[in-house]
mmCIF file of C-alpha atoms and ligand atoms in Angstrom:
data_model
loop_
_atom_site.group_PDB
_atom_site.id
_atom_site.type_symbol
_atom_site.label_atom_id
_atom_site.label_comp_id
_atom_site.label_asym_id
_atom_site.label_seq_id
_atom_site.Cartn_x
_atom_site.Cartn_y
_atom_site.Cartn_z
ATOM 1 C CA UNK A 396 -137.681 71.877 263.945
ATOM 2 C CA UNK A 397 -137.636 70.155 267.309
ATOM 3 C CA UNK A 398 -134.776 71.160 269.541
ATOM 4 C CA UNK A 399 -135.408 68.194 271.818
ATOM 5 C CA UNK A 400 -132.111 66.573 272.691
ATOM 6 C CA UNK A 401 -133.447 62.996 272.774
ATOM 7 C CA UNK A 402 -132.981 61.052 269.567
ATOM 8 C CA UNK A 403 -136.151 59.952 267.820
ATOM 9 C CA UNK A 404 -135.889 56.333 268.966
ATOM 10 C CA UNK A 405 -136.433 57.345 272.606
ATOM 11 C CA UNK A 406 -139.355 59.617 271.874
ATOM 12 C CA UNK A 407 -142.983 58.550 271.989
ATOM 13 C CA UNK A 408 -144.601 58.592 268.567
ATOM 14 C CA UNK A 409 -147.702 60.786 268.613
ATOM 15 C CA UNK A 410 -150.498 61.228 266.076
ATOM 16 C CA UNK A 411 -152.718 64.288 266.596
ATOM 17 C CA UNK A 412 -156.275 64.420 265.230
ATOM 18 C CA UNK A 413 -157.875 67.815 264.646
ATOM 19 C CA UNK A 414 -160.910 69.403 262.994
ATOM 20 C CA UNK A 415 -160.182 73.100 263.281
ATOM 21 C CA UNK A 416 -157.977 75.761 264.797
ATOM 22 C CA UNK A 417 -155.469 73.414 266.404
ATOM 23 C CA UNK A 418 -154.462 75.701 269.261
ATOM 24 C CA UNK A 419 -154.022 72.631 271.485
ATOM 25 C CA UNK A 420 -151.869 71.085 268.756
ATOM 26 C CA UNK A 421 -149.825 74.302 268.809
ATOM 27 C CA UNK A 422 -149.344 74.097 272.586
ATOM 28 C CA UNK A 423 -148.034 70.551 272.187
ATOM 29 C CA UNK A 424 -145.757 71.535 269.281
ATOM 30 C CA UNK A 425 -144.382 74.470 271.265
ATOM 31 C CA UNK A 426 -143.544 72.398 274.333
ATOM 32 C CA UNK A 427 -141.978 69.729 272.116
ATOM 33 C CA UNK A 428 -139.776 72.274 270.397
ATOM 34 C CA UNK A 429 -138.795 73.721 273.774
ATOM 35 C CA UNK A 430 -137.577 70.269 274.799
ATOM 36 C CA UNK A 431 -140.261 69.766 277.442
ATOM 37 C CA UNK A 432 -142.059 66.870 275.753
ATOM 38 C CA UNK A 433 -140.206 63.672 274.798
ATOM 39 C CA UNK A 434 -142.347 63.060 271.734
ATOM 40 C CA UNK A 435 -142.219 63.096 267.982
ATOM 41 C CA UNK A 436 -145.419 64.261 266.308
ATOM 42 C CA UNK A 437 -145.350 61.900 263.343
ATOM 43 C CA UNK A 438 -148.599 63.052 261.749
ATOM 44 C CA UNK A 439 -151.508 65.443 262.080
ATOM 45 C CA UNK A 440 -154.781 64.183 260.638
ATOM 46 C CA UNK A 441 -157.763 66.439 259.988
ATOM 47 C CA UNK A 442 -161.235 65.442 258.864
ATOM 48 C CA UNK A 443 -161.601 68.966 257.395
ATOM 49 C CA UNK A 444 -159.524 70.638 254.730
ATOM 50 C CA UNK A 445 -158.331 74.265 254.906
ATOM 51 C CA UNK A 446 -158.331 74.546 258.670
ATOM 52 C CA UNK A 447 -155.805 76.543 260.670
ATOM 53 C CA UNK A 448 -154.458 73.433 262.391
ATOM 54 C CA UNK A 449 -153.168 72.165 259.021
ATOM 55 C CA UNK A 450 -151.289 75.439 258.505
ATOM 56 C CA UNK A 451 -149.742 75.031 261.939
ATOM 57 C CA UNK A 452 -148.553 71.511 261.062
ATOM 58 C CA UNK A 453 -147.082 72.700 257.736
ATOM 59 C CA UNK A 454 -145.336 75.586 259.471
ATOM 60 C CA UNK A 455 -143.541 73.109 261.725
ATOM 61 C CA UNK A 456 -142.806 70.560 258.961
ATOM 62 C CA UNK A 457 -145.123 67.968 260.464
ATOM 63 C CA UNK A 458 -146.726 65.655 257.879
ATOM 64 C CA UNK A 459 -150.433 66.390 257.612
ATOM 65 C CA UNK A 460 -153.193 64.260 256.149
ATOM 66 C CA UNK A 461 -156.748 65.293 255.313
ATOM 67 C CA UNK A 462 -159.352 62.569 255.542
ATOM 68 C CA UNK A 463 -162.648 64.148 254.543
ATOM 69 C CA UNK A 464 -165.455 62.339 256.343
ATOM 70 C CA UNK A 465 -168.034 63.550 253.816
ATOM 71 C CA UNK A 466 -166.459 61.254 251.200
ATOM 72 C CA UNK A 467 -167.396 58.143 253.194
ATOM 73 C CA UNK A 468 -170.824 56.567 253.184
ATOM 74 C CA UNK A 469 -170.800 55.463 256.808
ATOM 75 C CA UNK A 470 -169.235 56.264 260.155
ATOM 76 C CA UNK A 471 -167.792 52.724 260.154
ATOM 77 C CA UNK A 472 -166.033 53.071 256.807
ATOM 78 C CA UNK A 473 -164.528 56.446 257.777
ATOM 79 C CA UNK A 474 -163.287 55.174 261.131
ATOM 80 C CA UNK A 475 -161.821 52.055 259.534
ATOM 81 C CA UNK A 476 -159.810 54.107 257.035
ATOM 82 C CA UNK A 477 -158.752 56.499 259.790
ATOM 83 C CA UNK A 478 -157.628 53.547 261.877
ATOM 84 C CA UNK A 479 -155.503 52.223 258.995
ATOM 85 C CA UNK A 480 -153.862 55.617 258.494
ATOM 86 C CA UNK A 481 -153.101 55.961 262.195
ATOM 87 C CA UNK A 482 -151.799 52.383 262.466
ATOM 88 C CA UNK A 483 -149.418 53.039 259.563
ATOM 89 C CA UNK A 484 -147.666 55.570 261.840
ATOM 90 C CA UNK A 485 -147.182 52.983 264.649
ATOM 91 C CA UNK A 486 -148.028 55.584 267.273
ATOM 92 C CA UNK A 487 -147.603 55.213 271.020
ATOM 93 C CA UNK A 488 -150.144 57.939 271.753
ATOM 94 C CA UNK A 489 -153.136 59.272 269.827
ATOM 95 C CA UNK A 490 -154.174 62.788 270.785
ATOM 96 C CA UNK A 491 -157.646 64.070 269.914
ATOM 97 C CA UNK A 492 -157.271 67.851 269.895
ATOM 98 C CA UNK A 493 -160.585 69.375 268.872
ATOM 99 C CA UNK A 494 -161.421 66.368 266.706
ATOM 100 C CA UNK A 495 -165.166 66.844 266.366
ATOM 101 C CA UNK A 496 -166.306 63.356 265.446
ATOM 102 C CA UNK A 497 -168.308 60.739 267.295
ATOM 103 C CA UNK A 498 -166.200 57.587 267.129
ATOM 104 C CA UNK A 499 -167.343 54.017 266.576
ATOM 105 C CA UNK A 500 -166.926 51.449 269.305
ATOM 106 C CA UNK A 501 -164.554 49.388 267.134
ATOM 107 C CA UNK A 502 -162.277 52.410 266.663
ATOM 108 C CA UNK A 503 -162.201 53.388 270.338
ATOM 109 C CA UNK A 504 -161.569 49.750 271.376
ATOM 110 C CA UNK A 505 -158.691 49.470 268.929
ATOM 111 C CA UNK A 506 -156.851 52.405 270.535
ATOM 112 C CA UNK A 507 -158.037 51.983 274.111
ATOM 113 C CA UNK A 508 -155.410 52.986 276.652
ATOM 114 C CA UNK A 509 -153.449 54.961 274.046
ATOM 115 C CA UNK A 510 -155.930 57.638 273.046
ATOM 116 C CA UNK A 511 -156.544 60.908 274.912
ATOM 117 C CA UNK A 512 -159.194 63.573 274.349
ATOM 118 C CA UNK A 513 -159.683 67.070 275.690
ATOM 119 C CA UNK A 514 -163.218 68.164 276.459
ATOM 120 C CA UNK A 515 -164.174 71.704 277.495
ATOM 121 C CA UNK A 516 -166.175 70.942 280.649
ATOM 122 C CA UNK A 517 -165.712 69.505 284.095
ATOM 123 C CA UNK A 518 -166.717 65.987 283.117
ATOM 124 C CA UNK A 519 -169.002 64.208 283.835
ATOM 125 C CA UNK A 520 -170.858 67.532 283.431
ATOM 126 C CA UNK A 521 -171.798 68.580 279.895
ATOM 127 C CA UNK A 522 -170.728 65.814 277.573
ATOM 128 C CA UNK A 523 -171.277 66.647 273.893
ATOM 129 C CA UNK A 524 -171.540 70.127 272.386
ATOM 130 C CA UNK A 525 -172.057 73.748 273.557
ATOM 131 C CA UNK A 526 -170.476 73.180 276.944
ATOM 132 C CA UNK A 527 -169.752 76.866 277.666
ATOM 133 C CA UNK A 528 -173.308 77.929 276.805
ATOM 134 C CA UNK A 529 -174.718 75.183 279.002
ATOM 135 C CA UNK A 530 -172.520 76.159 281.959
ATOM 136 C CA UNK A 531 -173.679 79.785 281.606
ATOM 137 C CA UNK A 532 -177.341 78.801 281.275
ATOM 138 C CA UNK A 533 -177.087 76.613 284.383
ATOM 139 C CA UNK A 534 -175.678 79.556 286.379
ATOM 140 C CA UNK A 535 -172.517 77.609 287.266
ATOM 141 C CA UNK A 536 -169.969 79.568 289.264
ATOM 142 C CA UNK A 537 -167.183 77.307 288.065
ATOM 143 C CA UNK A 538 -166.392 75.709 284.723
ATOM 144 C CA UNK A 539 -163.370 74.055 283.205
ATOM 145 C CA UNK A 540 -161.773 71.397 281.064
ATOM 146 C CA UNK A 541 -160.938 67.707 281.296
ATOM 147 C CA UNK A 542 -158.369 65.502 279.579
ATOM 148 C CA UNK A 543 -159.554 61.902 279.603
ATOM 149 C CA UNK A 544 -158.794 58.527 278.105
ATOM 150 C CA UNK A 545 -161.101 57.710 275.219
ATOM 151 C CA UNK A 546 -163.407 54.743 275.641
ATOM 152 C CA UNK A 547 -166.522 53.779 273.703
ATOM 153 C CA UNK A 548 -168.656 55.999 275.927
ATOM 154 C CA UNK A 549 -168.851 59.539 274.471
ATOM 155 C CA UNK A 550 -166.722 61.856 276.675
ATOM 156 C CA UNK A 551 -167.033 59.120 279.280
ATOM 157 C CA UNK A 552 -163.554 57.605 279.672
ATOM 158 C CA UNK A 553 -161.678 58.110 282.938
ATOM 159 C CA UNK A 554 -160.465 61.695 283.565
ATOM 160 C CA UNK A 555 -156.701 62.225 283.718
ATOM 161 C CA UNK A 556 -156.560 65.899 284.643
ATOM 162 C CA UNK A 557 -158.962 68.811 285.105
ATOM 163 C CA UNK A 558 -158.463 72.560 285.318
ATOM 164 C CA UNK A 559 -161.117 74.877 286.757
ATOM 165 C CA UNK A 560 -161.902 78.494 285.944
ATOM 166 C CA UNK A 561 -164.352 80.915 287.563
ATOM 167 C CA UNK A 562 -167.496 81.929 285.666
ATOM 168 C CA UNK A 563 -167.779 85.719 285.873
ATOM 169 C CA UNK A 564 -171.060 87.668 286.008
ATOM 170 C CA UNK A 565 -170.437 89.361 282.656
ATOM 171 C CA UNK A 566 -169.123 86.276 280.850
ATOM 172 C CA UNK A 567 -170.261 85.483 277.334
ATOM 173 C CA UNK A 568 -169.830 82.114 275.683
ATOM 174 C CA UNK A 569 -166.738 83.521 273.928
ATOM 175 C CA UNK A 570 -165.089 84.999 277.021
ATOM 176 C CA UNK A 571 -165.654 81.836 279.003
ATOM 177 C CA UNK A 572 -164.374 79.653 276.146
ATOM 178 C CA UNK A 573 -161.212 81.772 275.942
ATOM 179 C CA UNK A 574 -160.564 81.419 279.684
ATOM 180 C CA UNK A 575 -161.010 77.656 279.460
ATOM 181 C CA UNK A 576 -158.815 77.399 276.349
ATOM 182 C CA UNK A 577 -155.894 79.025 278.202
ATOM 183 C CA UNK A 578 -156.063 76.192 280.733
ATOM 184 C CA UNK A 579 -156.342 73.589 277.953
ATOM 185 C CA UNK A 580 -152.934 74.675 276.721
ATOM 186 C CA UNK A 581 -151.428 73.867 280.125
ATOM 187 C CA UNK A 582 -153.084 70.576 280.942
ATOM 188 C CA UNK A 583 -153.006 68.827 277.559
ATOM 189 C CA UNK A 584 -149.221 68.960 277.098
ATOM 190 C CA UNK A 585 -148.840 67.809 280.707
ATOM 191 C CA UNK A 586 -151.071 64.763 280.169
ATOM 192 C CA UNK A 587 -149.202 63.944 276.942
ATOM 193 C CA UNK A 588 -145.910 64.233 278.833
ATOM 194 C CA UNK A 589 -147.104 61.782 281.494
ATOM 195 C CA UNK A 590 -148.078 59.348 278.734
ATOM 196 C CA UNK A 591 -144.781 59.796 276.887
ATOM 197 C CA UNK A 592 -142.858 59.218 280.107
ATOM 198 C CA UNK A 593 -144.956 56.065 280.693
ATOM 199 C CA UNK A 594 -146.109 57.438 284.031
ATOM 200 C CA UNK A 595 -149.794 57.371 283.117
ATOM 201 C CA UNK A 596 -151.970 54.411 282.214
ATOM 202 C CA UNK A 597 -155.592 53.330 282.102
ATOM 203 C CA UNK A 598 -156.369 50.112 283.939
ATOM 204 C CA UNK A 599 -159.738 48.762 285.197
ATOM 205 C CA UNK A 600 -161.348 51.892 283.691
ATOM 206 C CA UNK A 601 -159.320 54.057 286.080
ATOM 207 C CA UNK A 602 -156.308 56.333 285.591
ATOM 208 C CA UNK A 603 -153.036 55.505 287.266
ATOM 209 C CA UNK A 604 -150.239 58.046 287.611
ATOM 210 C CA UNK A 605 -146.892 56.882 288.958
ATOM 211 C CA UNK A 606 -148.551 53.671 290.119
ATOM 212 C CA UNK A 607 -151.254 55.462 292.168
ATOM 213 C CA UNK A 608 -154.897 55.526 291.190
ATOM 214 C CA UNK A 609 -156.128 59.039 290.395
ATOM 215 C CA UNK A 610 -159.373 60.363 291.919
ATOM 216 C CA UNK A 611 -162.549 59.957 289.797
ATOM 217 C CA UNK A 612 -162.233 63.546 288.483
ATOM 218 C CA UNK A 613 -158.552 63.083 287.686
ATOM 219 C CA UNK A 614 -155.595 65.139 288.884
ATOM 220 C CA UNK A 615 -156.708 68.673 289.802
ATOM 221 C CA UNK A 616 -154.370 71.169 288.113
HETATM 222 C C1 GAR B 1674 -161.100 72.950 272.389
HETATM 223 O O1 GAR B 1674 -161.782 73.861 273.201
HETATM 224 C C2 GAR B 1674 -161.415 71.526 272.800
HETATM 225 O O2 GAR B 1674 -161.571 71.380 274.188
HETATM 226 C C3 GAR B 1674 -162.723 71.301 272.097
HETATM 227 O O3 GAR B 1674 -162.558 71.901 270.839
HETATM 228 C C4 GAR B 1674 -161.641 72.978 270.966
HETATM 229 C C5 GAR B 1674 -160.554 72.806 269.948
HETATM 230 O O4 GAR B 1674 -159.697 73.910 269.942
HETATM 231 N N1 GAR B 1674 -163.038 69.904 271.973
HETATM 232 C C6 GAR B 1674 -164.267 69.419 272.018
HETATM 233 O O5 GAR B 1674 -165.248 70.117 272.155
HETATM 234 C C7 GAR B 1674 -164.350 67.903 271.908
HETATM 235 N N2 GAR B 1674 -165.638 67.455 272.272
HETATM 236 P P1 GAR B 1674 -158.347 73.871 269.145
HETATM 237 O O6 GAR B 1674 -158.669 73.328 267.737
HETATM 238 O O7 GAR B 1674 -157.918 75.320 269.092
HETATM 239 O O8 GAR B 1674 -157.378 73.011 269.874
#
């Protein structure tokens, strides 16, 4: 369990939403257990059952909830139930870590300013899916990853932090994805730490860190 020396009352309450492997969740768990993140992960929620991220949560005694989106007849009804489950945890921060759902405007509004997402591209490039393939097809020499606040615009909220990686001549989608993922595991815990330490906020659709507005692409890692 967490070896963080802060007691739970001084830790930010975090809910993590996943759909799959949960390697970003793992990076956040690891830093928390090493005492580098003043947070308590109060729940992991997955819209898919039997995914590796749920095993990771169980392994670290973090309560996990499966909310299968296929059992709902509309995007609205799923998001409403998800919102209720998240609200029941009274979280300070909601972390989307490979949560592969398009969210309704009502849901994103409800959590605006508290919800972060990680997206595997240098936003505003390549919103949506298949970002690594699209970077390769475009002949980009550079690719990367962005953590951003979630707003109602898909992958469109203000960037908090970006990390860049080179695209190599012999890269495949898989090799490029792996290089990007390594950077994800550095920048996501850092952004969560800034939130937990109340150093980061979204105001006027911009990101502010330590009271200074961040550039439009966010902090460059
Ligand atoms: C990560 O590469 C993340 O950036 C991406 O899904 C992967 C999840 O990996 N997210 C998106 O594409 C969101 N649009 P993980 O489950 O191992 O953390």
